[in-house]
XYZ file of C-alpha atoms in Angstrom:
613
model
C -51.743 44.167 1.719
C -54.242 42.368 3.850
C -56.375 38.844 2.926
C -60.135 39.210 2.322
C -62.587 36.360 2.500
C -66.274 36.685 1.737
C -69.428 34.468 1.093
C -73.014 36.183 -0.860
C -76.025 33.258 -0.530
C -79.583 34.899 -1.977
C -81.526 31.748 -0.004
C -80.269 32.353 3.457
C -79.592 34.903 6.144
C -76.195 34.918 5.736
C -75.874 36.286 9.475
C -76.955 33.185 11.007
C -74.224 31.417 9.813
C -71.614 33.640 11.507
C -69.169 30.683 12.312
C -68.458 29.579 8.798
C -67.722 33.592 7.861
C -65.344 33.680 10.726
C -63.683 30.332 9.550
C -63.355 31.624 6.153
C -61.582 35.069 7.365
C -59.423 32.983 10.053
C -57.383 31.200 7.283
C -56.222 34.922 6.302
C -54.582 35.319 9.264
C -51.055 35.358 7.902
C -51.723 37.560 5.261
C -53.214 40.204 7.728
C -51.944 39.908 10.971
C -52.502 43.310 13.233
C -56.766 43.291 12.716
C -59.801 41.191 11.783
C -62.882 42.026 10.933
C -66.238 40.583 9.484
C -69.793 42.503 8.017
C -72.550 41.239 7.590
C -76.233 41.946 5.569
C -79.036 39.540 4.774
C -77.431 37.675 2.326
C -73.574 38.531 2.770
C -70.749 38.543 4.863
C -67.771 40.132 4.086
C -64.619 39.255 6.336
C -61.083 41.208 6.871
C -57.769 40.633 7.703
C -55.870 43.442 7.507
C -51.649 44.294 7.621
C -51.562 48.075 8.197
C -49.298 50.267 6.247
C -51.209 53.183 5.565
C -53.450 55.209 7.892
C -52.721 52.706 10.749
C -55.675 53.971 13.395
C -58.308 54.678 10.739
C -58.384 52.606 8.050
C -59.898 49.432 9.759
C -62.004 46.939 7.617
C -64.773 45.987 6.375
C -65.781 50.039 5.947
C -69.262 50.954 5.527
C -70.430 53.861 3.790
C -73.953 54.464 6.240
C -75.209 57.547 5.805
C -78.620 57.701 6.245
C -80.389 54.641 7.624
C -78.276 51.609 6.569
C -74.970 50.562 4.771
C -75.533 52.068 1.286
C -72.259 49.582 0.265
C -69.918 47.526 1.997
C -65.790 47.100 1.299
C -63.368 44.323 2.178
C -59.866 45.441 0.650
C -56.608 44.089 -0.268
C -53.892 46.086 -2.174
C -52.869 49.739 -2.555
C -54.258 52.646 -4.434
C -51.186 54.672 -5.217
C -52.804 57.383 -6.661
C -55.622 57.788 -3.604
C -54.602 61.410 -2.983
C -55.644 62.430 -6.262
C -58.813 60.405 -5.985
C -59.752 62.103 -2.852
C -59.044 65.166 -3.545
C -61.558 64.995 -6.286
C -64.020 62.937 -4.653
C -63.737 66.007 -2.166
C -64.731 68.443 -4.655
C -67.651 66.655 -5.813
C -69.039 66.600 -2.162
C -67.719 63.709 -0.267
C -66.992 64.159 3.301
C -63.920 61.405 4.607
C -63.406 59.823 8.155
C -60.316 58.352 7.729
C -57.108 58.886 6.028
C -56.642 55.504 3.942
C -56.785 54.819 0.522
C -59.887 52.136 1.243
C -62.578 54.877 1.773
C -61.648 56.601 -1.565
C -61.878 53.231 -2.956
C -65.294 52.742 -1.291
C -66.058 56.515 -2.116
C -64.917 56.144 -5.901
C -67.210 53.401 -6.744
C -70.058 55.288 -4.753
C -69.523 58.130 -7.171
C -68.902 56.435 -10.659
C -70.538 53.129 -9.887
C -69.081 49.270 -11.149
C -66.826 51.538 -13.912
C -64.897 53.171 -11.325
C -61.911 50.449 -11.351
C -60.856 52.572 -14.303
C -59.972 55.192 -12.129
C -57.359 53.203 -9.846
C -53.712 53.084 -10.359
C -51.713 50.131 -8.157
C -51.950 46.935 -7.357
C -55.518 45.497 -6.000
C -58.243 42.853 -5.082
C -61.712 43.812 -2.785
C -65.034 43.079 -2.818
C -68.211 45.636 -2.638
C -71.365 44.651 -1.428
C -73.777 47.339 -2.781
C -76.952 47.022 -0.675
C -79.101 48.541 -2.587
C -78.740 46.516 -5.958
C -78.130 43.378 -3.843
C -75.234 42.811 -5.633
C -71.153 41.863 -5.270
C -68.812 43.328 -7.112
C -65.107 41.873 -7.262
C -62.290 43.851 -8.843
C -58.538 42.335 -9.240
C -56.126 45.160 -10.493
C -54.961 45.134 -14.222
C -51.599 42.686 -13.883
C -53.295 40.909 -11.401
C -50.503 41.033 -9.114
C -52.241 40.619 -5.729
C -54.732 37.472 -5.771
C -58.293 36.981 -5.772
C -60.533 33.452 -6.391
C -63.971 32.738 -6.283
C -66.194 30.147 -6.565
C -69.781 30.280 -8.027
C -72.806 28.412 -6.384
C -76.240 27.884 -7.328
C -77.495 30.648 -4.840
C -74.207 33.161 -5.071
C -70.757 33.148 -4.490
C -67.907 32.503 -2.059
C -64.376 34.154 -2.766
C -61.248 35.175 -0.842
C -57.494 36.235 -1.528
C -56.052 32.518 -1.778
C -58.120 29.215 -2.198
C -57.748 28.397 1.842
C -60.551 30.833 2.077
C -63.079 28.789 0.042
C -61.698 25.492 1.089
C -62.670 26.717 4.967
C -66.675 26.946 3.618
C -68.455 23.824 4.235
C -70.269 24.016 0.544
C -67.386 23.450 -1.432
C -65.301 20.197 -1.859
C -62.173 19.977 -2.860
C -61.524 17.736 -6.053
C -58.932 17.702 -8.949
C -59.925 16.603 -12.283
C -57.887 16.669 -15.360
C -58.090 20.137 -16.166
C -56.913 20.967 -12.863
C -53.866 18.333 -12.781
C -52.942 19.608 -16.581
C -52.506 22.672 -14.833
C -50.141 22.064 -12.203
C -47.725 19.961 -14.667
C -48.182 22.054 -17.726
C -45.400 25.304 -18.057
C -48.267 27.284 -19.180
C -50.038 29.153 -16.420
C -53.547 29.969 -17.902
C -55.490 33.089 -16.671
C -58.608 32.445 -14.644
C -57.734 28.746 -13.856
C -57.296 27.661 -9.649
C -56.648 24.271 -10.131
C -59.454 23.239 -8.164
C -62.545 22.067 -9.961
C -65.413 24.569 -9.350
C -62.962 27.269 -8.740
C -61.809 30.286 -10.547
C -59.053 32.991 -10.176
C -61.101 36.288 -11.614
C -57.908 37.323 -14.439
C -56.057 40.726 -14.055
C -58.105 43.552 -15.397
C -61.297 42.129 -14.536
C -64.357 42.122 -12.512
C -66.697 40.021 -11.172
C -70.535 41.269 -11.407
C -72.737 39.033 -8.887
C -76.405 39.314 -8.415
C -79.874 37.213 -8.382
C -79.557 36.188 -11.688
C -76.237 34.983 -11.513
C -72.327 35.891 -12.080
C -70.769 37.574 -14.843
C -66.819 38.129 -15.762
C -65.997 41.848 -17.008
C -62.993 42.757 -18.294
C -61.913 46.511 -17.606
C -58.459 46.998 -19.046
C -56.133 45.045 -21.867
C -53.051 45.331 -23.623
C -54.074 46.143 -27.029
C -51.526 46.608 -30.156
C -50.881 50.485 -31.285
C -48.288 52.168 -32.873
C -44.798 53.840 -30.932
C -44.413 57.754 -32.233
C -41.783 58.660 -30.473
C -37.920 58.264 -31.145
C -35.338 56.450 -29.346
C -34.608 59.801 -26.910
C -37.756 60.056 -25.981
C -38.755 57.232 -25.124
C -35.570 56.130 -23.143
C -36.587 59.537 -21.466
C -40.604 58.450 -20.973
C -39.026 55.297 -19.211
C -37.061 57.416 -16.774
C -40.051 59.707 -15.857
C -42.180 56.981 -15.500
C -40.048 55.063 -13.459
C -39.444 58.114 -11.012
C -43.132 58.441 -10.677
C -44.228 55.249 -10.523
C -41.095 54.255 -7.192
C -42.102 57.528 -5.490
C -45.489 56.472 -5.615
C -45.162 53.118 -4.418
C -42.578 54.268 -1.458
C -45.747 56.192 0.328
C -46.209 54.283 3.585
C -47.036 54.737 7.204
C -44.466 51.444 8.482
C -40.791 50.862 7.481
C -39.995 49.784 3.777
C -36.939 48.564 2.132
C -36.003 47.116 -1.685
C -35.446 43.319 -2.423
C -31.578 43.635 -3.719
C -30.584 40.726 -5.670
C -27.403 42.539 -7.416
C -29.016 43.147 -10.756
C -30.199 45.704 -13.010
C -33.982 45.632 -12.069
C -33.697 45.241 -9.039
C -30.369 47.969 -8.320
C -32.088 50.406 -10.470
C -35.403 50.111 -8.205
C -32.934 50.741 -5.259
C -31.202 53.477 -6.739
C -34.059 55.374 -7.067
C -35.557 54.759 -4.198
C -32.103 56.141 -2.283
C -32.584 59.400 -4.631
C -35.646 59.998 -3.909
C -35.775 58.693 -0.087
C -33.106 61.546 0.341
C -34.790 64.102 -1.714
C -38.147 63.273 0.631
C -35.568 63.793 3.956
C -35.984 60.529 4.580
C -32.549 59.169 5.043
C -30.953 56.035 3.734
C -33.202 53.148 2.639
C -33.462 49.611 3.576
C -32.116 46.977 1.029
C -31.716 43.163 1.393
C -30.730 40.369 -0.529
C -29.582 36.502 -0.364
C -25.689 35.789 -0.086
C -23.529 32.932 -0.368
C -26.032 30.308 -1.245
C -24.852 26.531 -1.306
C -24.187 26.556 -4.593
C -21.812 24.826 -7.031
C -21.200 24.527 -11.000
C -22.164 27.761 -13.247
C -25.565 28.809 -11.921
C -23.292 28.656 -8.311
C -20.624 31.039 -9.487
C -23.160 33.381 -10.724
C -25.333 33.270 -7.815
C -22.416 34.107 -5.731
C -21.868 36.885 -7.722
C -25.414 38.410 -7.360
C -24.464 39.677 -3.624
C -21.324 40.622 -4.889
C -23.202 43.309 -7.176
C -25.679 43.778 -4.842
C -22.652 45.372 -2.189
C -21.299 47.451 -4.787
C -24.677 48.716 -5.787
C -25.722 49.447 -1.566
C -22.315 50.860 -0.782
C -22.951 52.916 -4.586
C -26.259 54.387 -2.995
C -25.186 54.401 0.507
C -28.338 51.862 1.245
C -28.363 50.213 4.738
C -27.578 46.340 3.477
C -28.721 42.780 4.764
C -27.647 39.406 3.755
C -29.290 36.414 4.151
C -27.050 32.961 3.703
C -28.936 30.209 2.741
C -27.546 26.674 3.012
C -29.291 23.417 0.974
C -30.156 22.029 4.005
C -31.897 24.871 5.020
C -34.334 24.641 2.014
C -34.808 20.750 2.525
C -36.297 21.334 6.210
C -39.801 19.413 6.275
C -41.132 22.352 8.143
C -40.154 24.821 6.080
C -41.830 23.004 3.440
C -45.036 22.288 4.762
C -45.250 25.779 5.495
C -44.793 26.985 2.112
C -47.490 24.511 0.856
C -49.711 26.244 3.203
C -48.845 29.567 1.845
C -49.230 28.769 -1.823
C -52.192 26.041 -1.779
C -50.797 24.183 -4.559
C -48.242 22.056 -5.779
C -45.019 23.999 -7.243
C -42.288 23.172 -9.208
C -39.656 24.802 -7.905
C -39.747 24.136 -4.231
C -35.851 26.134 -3.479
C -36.812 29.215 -4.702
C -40.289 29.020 -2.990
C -38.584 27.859 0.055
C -35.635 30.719 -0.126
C -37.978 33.292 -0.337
C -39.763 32.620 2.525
C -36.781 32.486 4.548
C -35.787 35.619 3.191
C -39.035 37.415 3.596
C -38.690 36.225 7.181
C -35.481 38.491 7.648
C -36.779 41.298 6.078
C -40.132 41.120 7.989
C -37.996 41.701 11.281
C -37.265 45.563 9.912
C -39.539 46.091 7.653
C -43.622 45.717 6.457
C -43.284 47.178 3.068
C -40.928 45.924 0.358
C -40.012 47.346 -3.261
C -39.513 44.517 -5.615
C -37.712 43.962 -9.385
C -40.220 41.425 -10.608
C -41.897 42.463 -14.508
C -38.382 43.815 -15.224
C -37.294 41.091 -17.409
C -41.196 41.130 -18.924
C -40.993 44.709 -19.479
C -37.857 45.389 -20.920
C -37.092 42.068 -22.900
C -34.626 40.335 -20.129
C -34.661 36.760 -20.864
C -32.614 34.757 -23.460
C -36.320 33.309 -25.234
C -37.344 36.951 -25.344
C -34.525 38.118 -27.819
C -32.981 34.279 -29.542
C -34.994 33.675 -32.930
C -35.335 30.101 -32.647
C -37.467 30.380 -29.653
C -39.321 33.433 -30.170
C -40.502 31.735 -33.682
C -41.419 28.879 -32.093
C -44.941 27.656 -32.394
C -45.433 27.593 -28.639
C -44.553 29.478 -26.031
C -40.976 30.709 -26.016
C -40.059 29.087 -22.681
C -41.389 25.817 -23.489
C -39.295 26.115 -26.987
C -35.935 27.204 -25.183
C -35.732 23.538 -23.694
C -36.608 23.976 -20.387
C -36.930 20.418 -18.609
C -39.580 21.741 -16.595
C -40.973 18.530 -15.696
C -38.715 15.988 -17.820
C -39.142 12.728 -15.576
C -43.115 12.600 -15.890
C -42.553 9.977 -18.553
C -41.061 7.724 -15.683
C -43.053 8.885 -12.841
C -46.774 8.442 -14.460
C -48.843 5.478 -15.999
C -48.914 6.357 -19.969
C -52.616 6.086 -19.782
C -52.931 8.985 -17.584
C -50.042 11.040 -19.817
C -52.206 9.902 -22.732
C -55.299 11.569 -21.581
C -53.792 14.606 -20.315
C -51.804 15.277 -23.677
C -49.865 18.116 -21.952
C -48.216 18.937 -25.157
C -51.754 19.639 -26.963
C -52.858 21.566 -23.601
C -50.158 23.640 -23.925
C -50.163 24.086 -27.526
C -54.189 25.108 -27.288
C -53.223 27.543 -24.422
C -50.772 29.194 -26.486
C -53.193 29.996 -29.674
C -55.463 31.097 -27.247
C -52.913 33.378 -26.145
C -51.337 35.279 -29.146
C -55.451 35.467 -30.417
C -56.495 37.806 -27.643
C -54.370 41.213 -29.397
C -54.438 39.963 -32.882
C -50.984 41.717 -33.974
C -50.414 39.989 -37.047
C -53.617 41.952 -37.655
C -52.486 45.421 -36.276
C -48.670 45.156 -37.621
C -47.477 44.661 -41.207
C -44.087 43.429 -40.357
C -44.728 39.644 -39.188
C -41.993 39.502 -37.592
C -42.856 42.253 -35.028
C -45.972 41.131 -34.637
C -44.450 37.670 -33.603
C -41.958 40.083 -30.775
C -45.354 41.462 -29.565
C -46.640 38.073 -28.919
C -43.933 37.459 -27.350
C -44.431 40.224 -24.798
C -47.512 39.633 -24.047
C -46.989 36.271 -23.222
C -44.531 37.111 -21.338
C -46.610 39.974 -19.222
C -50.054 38.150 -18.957
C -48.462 34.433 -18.614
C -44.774 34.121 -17.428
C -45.061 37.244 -15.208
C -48.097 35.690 -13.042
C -46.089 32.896 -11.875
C -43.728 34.930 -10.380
C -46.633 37.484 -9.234
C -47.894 34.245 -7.465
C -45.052 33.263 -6.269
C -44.044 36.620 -4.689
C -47.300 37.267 -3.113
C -47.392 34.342 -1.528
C -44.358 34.033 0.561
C -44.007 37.705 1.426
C -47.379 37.585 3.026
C -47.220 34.193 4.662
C -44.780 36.427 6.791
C -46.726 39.631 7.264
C -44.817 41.426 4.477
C -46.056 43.633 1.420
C -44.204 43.524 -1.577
C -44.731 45.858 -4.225
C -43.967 45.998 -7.953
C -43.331 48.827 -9.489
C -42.331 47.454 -13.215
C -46.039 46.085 -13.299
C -47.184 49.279 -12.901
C -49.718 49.674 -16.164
C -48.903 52.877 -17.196
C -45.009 51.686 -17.645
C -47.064 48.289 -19.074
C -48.678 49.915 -21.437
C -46.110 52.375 -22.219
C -43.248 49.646 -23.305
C -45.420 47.257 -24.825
C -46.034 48.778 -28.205
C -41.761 49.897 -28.390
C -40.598 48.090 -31.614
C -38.360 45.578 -30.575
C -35.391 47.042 -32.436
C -35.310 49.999 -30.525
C -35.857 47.993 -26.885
C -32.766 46.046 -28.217
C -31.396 49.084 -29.136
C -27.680 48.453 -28.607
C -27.452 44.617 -28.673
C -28.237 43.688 -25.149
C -31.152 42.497 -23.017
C -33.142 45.701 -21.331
C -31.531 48.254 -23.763
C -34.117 50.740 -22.382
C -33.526 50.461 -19.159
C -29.998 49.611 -19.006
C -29.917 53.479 -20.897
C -32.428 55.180 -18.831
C -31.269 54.372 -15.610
C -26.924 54.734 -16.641
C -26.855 57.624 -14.570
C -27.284 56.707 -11.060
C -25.936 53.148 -11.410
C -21.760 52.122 -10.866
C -20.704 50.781 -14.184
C -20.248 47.024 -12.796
C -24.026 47.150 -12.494
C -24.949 48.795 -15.252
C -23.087 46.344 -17.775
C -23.802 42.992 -15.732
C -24.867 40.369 -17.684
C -28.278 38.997 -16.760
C -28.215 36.088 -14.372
C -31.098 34.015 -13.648
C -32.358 33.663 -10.098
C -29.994 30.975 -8.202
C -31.308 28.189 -7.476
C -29.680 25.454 -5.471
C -27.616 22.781 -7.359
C -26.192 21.164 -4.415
C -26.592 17.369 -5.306
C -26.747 16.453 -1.830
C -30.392 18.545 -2.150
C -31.327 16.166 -5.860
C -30.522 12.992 -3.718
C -32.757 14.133 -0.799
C -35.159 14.831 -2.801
C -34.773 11.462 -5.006
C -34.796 9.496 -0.984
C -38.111 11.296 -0.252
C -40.231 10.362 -3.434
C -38.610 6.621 -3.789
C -40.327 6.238 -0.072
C -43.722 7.867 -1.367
C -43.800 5.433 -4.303
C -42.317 2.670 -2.470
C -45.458 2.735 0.958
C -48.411 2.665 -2.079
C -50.198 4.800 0.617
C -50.103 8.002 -1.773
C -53.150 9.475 -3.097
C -50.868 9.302 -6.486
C -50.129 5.405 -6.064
C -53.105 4.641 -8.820
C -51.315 6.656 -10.976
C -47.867 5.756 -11.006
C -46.810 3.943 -13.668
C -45.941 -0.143 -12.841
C -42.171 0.459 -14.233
C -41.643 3.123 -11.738
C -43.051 0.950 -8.899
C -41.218 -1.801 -9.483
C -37.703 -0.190 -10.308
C -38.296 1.428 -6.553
C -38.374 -2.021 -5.164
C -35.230 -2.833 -7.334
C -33.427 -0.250 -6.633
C -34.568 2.429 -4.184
C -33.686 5.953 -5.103
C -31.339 4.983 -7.813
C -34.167 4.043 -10.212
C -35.172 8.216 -10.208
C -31.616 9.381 -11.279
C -32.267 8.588 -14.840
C -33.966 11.421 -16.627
C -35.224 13.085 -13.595
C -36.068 16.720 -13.904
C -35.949 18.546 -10.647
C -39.013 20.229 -10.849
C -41.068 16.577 -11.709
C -39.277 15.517 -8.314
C -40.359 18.716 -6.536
C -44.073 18.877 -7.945
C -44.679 14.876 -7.254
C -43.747 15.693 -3.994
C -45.879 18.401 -3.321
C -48.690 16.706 -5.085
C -48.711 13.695 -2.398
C -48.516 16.296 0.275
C -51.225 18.579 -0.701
C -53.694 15.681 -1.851
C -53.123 14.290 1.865
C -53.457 17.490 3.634
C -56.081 19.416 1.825
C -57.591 16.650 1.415
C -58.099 16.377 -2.189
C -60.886 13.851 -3.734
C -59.045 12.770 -7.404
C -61.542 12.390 -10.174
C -59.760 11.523 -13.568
């Protein structure tokens, strides 16, 4: 997948100042770790780091289109262009001669033929940067889920951008500072497009691009979800979702380095693996790679269902004759300070859900020692209508979002933790209010649809695929390439998107069940303990041995007064902590506002974050 970095300043020689390019590209390391690379013109330096997985000798970065005297453009790429062979084969026709093999000189040839609109054109999952020499200008282009990452940051004299916020931080111009915005956004459940957090700092949306030239920057957006009506009948489409399926996994298994499929045991993420067996065999290409999480220190419900996942997860490999790894994961595991710190680094930002984070990384560790590529199940659930607040009427008639409805305690505890002035000014439950009406106004359905209530389903959705589904994007991206891995997702592929968006929700609940049209489509090459599993939701640890540990750690933060967060704990909290130690955060203490305090304290410390409320 790679990490690209970059800097364009129109009142400097950008070339001079080699040494902050290089720092910038340097904090990509992880992301890329087999080649580096950094370009330079008058006012712009573009920098590489680059994981290869297709066209391994020749597809080296930046690339430079030069013919005749000079760069004519300039590319620093992230991503994969599944449907590059097509692309070039075209580009061929039309005259275009090609060095290399990879799918980042048809990129860089595409937008030489069709100019800024070429983005169109691409099918897969994306972020790059082209400097076009001629125009003096940057164009950035994040594919249409915005599944792999890409921020920038404008200045008065250009731009600086890279594939996580590490990159910017590393340029001597920018400061980092949190404001309100950007704390409403780490403790609000509502991830909002475009925000980073960071004040001065944006995350360019999915489906957009970024125009930058002398006279400033400008956001374009290039694809959206938009409202239409579904022709065809219940046969078909359940047929459409198998074809497109089967095209979109063969596409995605096209690599030059061993892949495998993430395995978890349930029906996304077995029917990605299923196909990939079928079609890994039809190819000649002998059994494929699959790997999950087993026995996790569980206990209670979520427990005995996450014990079950690599249960299912056997049946299904031994089912498709898939070559199977486990990873056990113990509580303690999860809890290790330098495990921890590591994921901070990785994701930049303060997280709520610090196990999970933390169990993919280990995870993504395993699978890195067999494999660079990696099919994944996320978007299923988005897709196909898999969660309970997708399909329950009380929550999908909600005035908010669903998730926030359903009763999530996402961060129940910030009551205790923070002073009520602070609370007061962020109004979190306004924010997220605000955020939602923003939301369900970008497709209009009630305009588009007569029945209200469908419209409501297709709000639904696409909250659910533009809001709930970048988290986990996020989330994904960065822990699988903190370890050198690529993880692709082939339910976010648009044309599937696009496809399943507009079903009515009666027919993708078809038969009574979550992922009717899936669960039908894919019957066929899945055992029957699979295909009628009940959805189970990823397992996260409930050992309480992990809550206490976690209690011990932020009683000590509050306790010293040495946190950045110490002006902003409220006095009752301070002073029960002297009472009473740990003890006085068992009381209506949400995991995730113990996890995200934490990380907080540790990321305003080591990024060192300047707090301006």
């Amino acid at each position: 997948m790679c990490g690209i970095a970059g800097w364009v300043d129109y009142s400097r020689d950008v070339a001079r100042y080699q040494d902050i390019a290089e720092a910038m590209t340097v904090t990509m390391a992880r992301r890329g770790p087999d080649a580096t690379g950094t370009w330079y013109g008058r006012h712009v330096a573009l920098g590489h780091r680059r994981l290869s997985v297709i066209d391994l000798e020749g597809g080296c970065q930046p690339m430079a289109a030069d013919e005749g005297p000079g760069a004519r453009a300039a590319l620093t790429y992230s991503g994969e262009t599944y449907n590059f062979e097509r692309l070039r084969a075209e580009l061929a026709a039309l005259g275009h001669r090609f060095r290399t093999r990879s799918d980042t000189e048809v990129v860089l040839r595409a937008y030489l033929q069709w100019g800024p609109g070429f983005a169109t054109r691409l099918e897969g999952i994306y972020a790059f940067a082209i400097w076009d020499a001629d125009r003096e200008e940057l164009l950035l282009v994040r594919d249409r889920m915005g599944v792999k990452p890409l921020y920038y940051a404008t200045t008065p004299t250009g731009v600086l951008f890279g594939s996580e916020p590490k990159a910017i931080l590393a340029h001597p111009d920018f400061k980092a500072v949190l404001d309100a915005d950007g704390l409403r956004d780490v403790l609000s459940v509502a991830k909002v497009p475009g925000r980073a957090v960071f004040r001065g700092m944006r995350e360019l949306p999915g489906g957009c691009t970024l125009r930058v030239s002398r006279s400033g920057a400008r956001e374009e957006r290039y694809w959206q979800l938009r409202v239409a009506e579904h022709t065809d009948s219940l046969e078909q489409t359940i047929g459409t979702v198998r074809g497109l399926l089967e095209t979109v996994v063969t596409e995605q298994m096209v690599a030059d380095v061993p892949l495998c499929t993430l395995l978890s045991g349930g029906l996304d993420s077995s029917s990605l693996t299923a196909l990939a067996a079928r079609i890994s065999t039809a190819q000649g290409g002998g059994r494929i790679r699959s790997c999950s999480v087993s026995d996790p220190d569980l206990d209670g419900t979520a427990g005995r269902a996450a014990n079950e996942d690599h249960i299912y997860a056997r049946i299904l490999a031994e089912h498709v004759g898939s070559l199977h790894s486990e990873l056990p994961l113990k509580a303690p595991d999860l809890l290790d300070p330098a495990l921890r710190a590591s994921v901070l680094t990785a994701y930049d930002l303060p997280i709520a859900k610090g196990d999970e984070h933390a169990s993919l990384h280990l995870l993504f560790r395993l699978v890195r020692q067999h494999s660079t590529v990696a099919l994944s199940g996320e978007c299923g659930d988005e897709v196909f209508g898999g969660y309970r607040w997708q399909r329950e009427p009380d929550t999908v008639f909600s005035p908010t979002f669903p998730w926030v409805h359903e009763g999530r305690a996402a961060y129940q505890g910030n009551d205790v933790l923070f002073a009520p002035d602070l609370l007061a000014k962020l109004d979190l439950a306004a924010y997220e209010r605000d955020s939602h009406s923003a939301a369900v106004a970008e497709i209009s359905a009630h305009e588009h649809l007569a029945d209200p209530a469908e419209a409501r389903y297709r709000e639904v959705t696409y909250l659910a695929l533009t809001r709930h589904a970048q988290v986990l994007f996020d989330r994904k991206d960065r822990m699988s390439m903190a370890c050198g891995l690529e993880v692709r997702v082939p339910f976010a592929d648009h044309r599937l998107v696009e496809y399943t968006f507009n079903v009515p929700w009666a027919m993708k609940s078809f038969d009574g069940r979550e992922k009717s049209l899936l669960r039908a489509a894919m019957r066929d090459l899945l055992p029957e303990a699979v295909a009628q599993r009940i959805k189970t939701p990823y397992p996260s640890i409930r050992a309480e041995a992990y809550d206490r540990t976690l209690r011990e750690r932020l009683a000590g933060t509050v306790r010293t007064g040495e946190s950045r967060l110490a002006p902003f704990f409220s006095e009752q909290l301070k002073k029960a902590v002297a009472r009473e130690g740990a003890a006085a955060l068992e009381r209506g203490m949400s995991r995730a506002a113990l996890e995200t305090t934490l990380q907080l304290h540790e990321w305003l410390s080591g990024y060192d974050v300047e707090v301006v409320l």
